[in-house]
Amino acid sequence: AYNLEDVDIRVPYGEKINYYARKEGINPKIIASVIQAESSFQNRALSPAGAYGIMQIMPATWRQVNNEIKVCSARHKGECSSECYYNVDFNIQIGIHYLGQLLKKYHGNMVLALAAYNAGPGVVDRYGGIPPYEETIHYTEHIIQYWYEGKGLTMYYPTASLNKQWDKAHEIIGWCLGVVVVVMMWTAWRLFKYQSSWLWR
């Protein structure tokens, strides 16, 4: 369970973040950290992949969530446009609700929900956890660490660089074991030869 700790209202859009995060039952400080990681609070942010606004929502995700909670209902005819996507109030509602959906999908596991928010739930499902993408690993690490630091705690979390160090260590250990096996076999052969020579004397 995550404590619902409000962000300082001096944080950009702090009151909106606190209100909609609490409504969804998500720690507002995690939402603020997601926004910082996604757009640095730039409400007109547009990614090369086509994600819009401060929570970087893809149009397909927007349509899916908006059909459920209807934040843009009766505002215009037809599909939402970029002006809808850039609307801070709407963008925050859509992004928080989507993260809430992911949190339910992964049974309250915020790390997996954040990984899915960044890389997509299909990728997380395919790998059975955080995918081995450096961007996603750093993304989830940064956001969860932000929350832990806010509580005065520290957290161990494997980064991509640490994983590479472990891979190197495993490779070295493997070579060392190989050398040990060869030395033992050579020693056993020498002892066998030595014993055989005594049998003929």
Protein backbone atom coordinates (compact mmCIF):
# COMPACT_ATOMS: atom_id res chain seq x y z
CA ALA A 1 0.00 0.00 0.00
CA TYR A 2 1.20 3.51 -0.81
CA ASN A 3 0.65 6.45 1.49
CA LEU A 4 -1.24 9.31 -0.12
CA GLU A 5 1.31 12.04 0.57
CA ASP A 6 0.41 15.34 -1.06
CA VAL A 7 2.99 17.19 -3.12
CA ASP A 8 3.81 20.76 -2.17
CA ILE A 9 1.25 23.05 -3.82
CA ARG A 10 4.20 25.13 -5.10
CA VAL A 11 4.95 22.21 -7.46
CA PRO A 12 3.49 23.06 -10.89
CA TYR A 13 -0.12 21.87 -11.02
CA GLY A 14 0.32 20.59 -7.46
CA GLU A 15 -3.32 21.01 -6.48
CA LYS A 16 -4.53 19.12 -9.57
CA ILE A 17 -1.99 16.35 -8.96
CA ASN A 18 -3.04 15.98 -5.32
CA TYR A 19 -6.75 15.98 -6.14
CA TYR A 20 -6.76 13.49 -9.02
CA ALA A 21 -4.09 11.22 -7.52
CA ARG A 22 -6.01 10.93 -4.26
CA LYS A 23 -9.20 10.30 -6.22
CA GLU A 24 -7.46 7.35 -7.92
CA GLY A 25 -5.80 6.20 -4.68
CA ILE A 26 -2.24 6.78 -5.92
CA ASN A 27 0.51 8.61 -4.04
CA PRO A 28 0.57 12.17 -5.47
CA LYS A 29 4.36 12.28 -5.06
CA ILE A 30 4.69 9.35 -7.45
CA ILE A 31 2.51 11.18 -9.99
CA ALA A 32 4.65 14.32 -9.65
CA SER A 33 7.77 12.23 -10.24
CA VAL A 34 6.17 10.59 -13.31
CA ILE A 35 5.41 14.03 -14.72
CA GLN A 36 8.95 15.20 -14.01
CA ALA A 37 10.37 12.15 -15.78
CA GLU A 38 7.93 12.36 -18.70
CA SER A 39 7.87 16.06 -19.53
CA SER A 40 9.56 18.16 -16.81
CA PHE A 41 6.11 19.70 -16.28
CA GLN A 42 6.01 21.12 -19.83
CA ASN A 43 2.33 21.06 -20.76
CA ARG A 44 3.04 21.37 -24.52
CA ALA A 45 5.54 18.50 -24.57
CA LEU A 46 5.38 16.22 -27.62
CA SER A 47 7.61 13.16 -27.88
CA PRO A 48 9.07 11.80 -31.15
CA ALA A 49 6.78 8.78 -30.68
CA GLY A 50 3.72 11.06 -30.59
CA ALA A 51 2.96 11.22 -26.85
CA TYR A 52 1.31 14.45 -25.71
CA GLY A 53 1.27 16.72 -22.70
CA ILE A 54 2.72 16.66 -19.25
CA MET A 55 1.99 12.95 -18.71
CA GLN A 56 2.93 12.03 -22.29
CA ILE A 57 -0.24 10.24 -23.35
CA MET A 58 -0.39 8.40 -26.66
CA PRO A 59 -3.60 9.07 -28.67
CA ALA A 60 -4.59 5.39 -28.56
CA THR A 61 -4.23 5.36 -24.78
CA TRP A 62 -6.15 8.61 -24.57
CA ARG A 63 -9.06 7.17 -26.57
CA GLN A 64 -9.12 4.01 -24.46
CA VAL A 65 -9.20 5.84 -21.12
CA ASN A 66 -11.39 8.71 -22.31
CA ASN A 67 -14.04 6.25 -23.49
CA GLU A 68 -14.18 4.97 -19.92
CA ILE A 69 -14.04 8.15 -17.83
CA LYS A 70 -15.16 10.67 -20.50
CA VAL A 71 -13.04 13.63 -19.38
CA CYS A 72 -13.59 15.28 -22.76
CA SER A 73 -17.29 14.42 -23.01
CA ALA A 74 -19.60 16.90 -24.81
CA ARG A 75 -16.72 19.30 -25.37
CA HIS A 76 -16.58 18.83 -29.13
CA LYS A 77 -17.78 16.52 -31.88
CA GLY A 78 -15.66 13.66 -33.15
CA GLU A 79 -12.22 12.57 -31.99
CA CYS A 80 -10.10 14.54 -29.55
CA SER A 81 -7.39 16.73 -31.06
CA SER A 82 -3.98 17.89 -29.88
CA GLU A 83 -5.66 20.75 -28.01
CA CYS A 84 -7.46 18.17 -25.88
CA TYR A 85 -4.23 16.26 -25.31
CA TYR A 86 -2.41 19.42 -24.20
CA ASN A 87 -5.15 20.41 -21.74
CA VAL A 88 -3.39 20.00 -18.39
CA ASP A 89 -6.51 19.10 -16.44
CA PHE A 90 -7.56 16.44 -18.94
CA ASN A 91 -4.02 15.12 -19.43
CA ILE A 92 -3.49 14.63 -15.70
CA GLN A 93 -6.83 12.86 -15.32
CA ILE A 94 -6.16 10.52 -18.24
CA GLY A 95 -2.57 9.78 -17.17
CA ILE A 96 -3.43 9.11 -13.52
CA HIS A 97 -6.39 6.91 -14.41
CA TYR A 98 -4.26 4.95 -16.87
CA LEU A 99 -1.57 4.41 -14.23
CA GLY A 100 -4.35 3.30 -11.87
CA GLN A 101 -5.50 0.74 -14.47
CA LEU A 102 -1.96 -0.59 -14.74
CA LEU A 103 -1.64 -0.74 -10.96
CA LYS A 104 -4.78 -2.90 -10.80
CA LYS A 105 -3.55 -5.08 -13.66
CA TYR A 106 -0.32 -5.81 -11.77
CA HIS A 107 -2.07 -6.34 -8.42
CA GLY A 108 -0.70 -3.25 -6.71
CA ASN A 109 2.89 -3.68 -7.92
CA MET A 110 3.85 -0.05 -8.58
CA VAL A 111 7.21 -0.96 -10.12
CA LEU A 112 5.55 -3.08 -12.82
CA ALA A 113 2.84 -0.45 -13.34
CA LEU A 114 5.48 2.23 -13.90
CA ALA A 115 7.44 -0.02 -16.24
CA ALA A 116 4.26 -0.63 -18.22
CA TYR A 117 3.50 3.11 -18.29
CA ASN A 118 6.93 3.67 -19.83
CA ALA A 119 7.38 0.67 -22.13
CA GLY A 120 3.81 -0.59 -22.53
CA PRO A 121 2.00 -3.43 -20.72
CA GLY A 122 2.54 -5.79 -23.66
CA VAL A 123 6.30 -5.53 -23.25
CA VAL A 124 6.12 -6.05 -19.48
CA ASP A 125 3.88 -9.10 -19.99
CA ARG A 126 6.21 -10.49 -22.64
CA TYR A 127 9.23 -10.34 -20.32
CA GLY A 128 7.30 -11.27 -17.19
CA GLY A 129 8.57 -8.17 -15.39
CA ILE A 130 10.63 -5.06 -16.05
CA PRO A 131 11.95 -5.37 -19.61
CA PRO A 132 15.74 -5.23 -20.09
CA TYR A 133 15.56 -1.74 -21.53
CA GLU A 134 17.98 0.70 -19.93
CA GLU A 135 15.51 3.57 -20.29
CA THR A 136 12.72 1.67 -18.52
CA ILE A 137 15.01 0.43 -15.75
CA HIS A 138 16.26 3.96 -15.03
CA TYR A 139 12.74 5.36 -15.34
CA THR A 140 11.23 3.05 -12.71
CA GLU A 141 14.31 3.35 -10.49
CA HIS A 142 14.16 7.13 -10.53
CA ILE A 143 10.47 7.37 -9.66
CA ILE A 144 10.43 4.75 -6.89
CA GLN A 145 13.65 6.14 -5.42
CA TYR A 146 12.08 9.60 -5.39
CA TRP A 147 9.22 8.25 -3.30
CA TYR A 148 11.55 6.41 -0.91
CA GLU A 149 13.76 9.46 -0.43
CA GLY A 150 10.67 11.48 0.43
CA LYS A 151 10.11 9.07 3.33
CA GLY A 152 13.76 9.18 4.44
CA LEU A 153 14.38 5.61 3.30
CA THR A 154 16.94 4.01 1.03
CA MET A 155 16.24 1.37 -1.52
CA TYR A 156 18.27 -1.25 -3.35
CA TYR A 157 17.31 -1.39 -6.99
CA PRO A 158 19.32 -3.12 -9.73
CA THR A 159 20.32 -0.65 -12.44
CA ALA A 160 21.40 -1.56 -15.93
CA SER A 161 25.04 -0.76 -15.14
CA LEU A 162 24.90 -3.03 -12.09
CA ASN A 163 23.40 -5.80 -14.20
CA LYS A 164 26.30 -5.43 -16.64
CA GLN A 165 28.77 -5.69 -13.75
CA TRP A 166 27.09 -8.91 -12.62
CA ASP A 167 27.23 -10.30 -16.15
CA LYS A 168 30.97 -9.55 -16.25
CA ALA A 169 31.46 -11.14 -12.84
CA HIS A 170 29.59 -14.28 -13.95
CA GLU A 171 31.79 -14.48 -17.04
CA ILE A 172 34.97 -14.22 -14.94
CA ILE A 173 33.69 -16.81 -12.45
CA GLY A 174 32.90 -19.13 -15.33
CA TRP A 175 36.43 -18.83 -16.72
CA CYS A 176 37.91 -19.40 -13.25
CA LEU A 177 35.85 -22.55 -12.74
CA GLY A 178 36.97 -23.78 -16.15
CA VAL A 179 40.62 -23.27 -15.22
CA VAL A 180 40.10 -25.04 -11.88
CA VAL A 181 38.53 -28.05 -13.61
CA VAL A 182 41.41 -28.28 -16.11
CA VAL A 183 44.00 -28.06 -13.30
CA MET A 184 42.20 -30.76 -11.30
CA MET A 185 42.03 -33.05 -14.31
CA TRP A 186 45.72 -32.50 -15.06
CA THR A 187 46.60 -33.18 -11.39
CA ALA A 188 44.49 -36.34 -11.36
CA TRP A 189 46.20 -37.55 -14.57
CA ARG A 190 49.67 -36.88 -13.09
CA LEU A 191 48.78 -38.75 -9.90
CA PHE A 192 47.44 -41.66 -11.95
CA LYS A 193 50.67 -41.78 -14.01
CA TYR A 194 52.77 -41.57 -10.87
CA GLN A 195 50.82 -44.40 -9.21
CA SER A 196 51.02 -46.53 -12.35
CA SER A 197 54.79 -46.14 -12.50
CA TRP A 198 55.09 -47.50 -8.93
CA LEU A 199 52.96 -50.52 -9.77
CA TRP A 200 55.66 -51.67 -12.26
CA ARG A 201 58.50 -51.39 -9.79
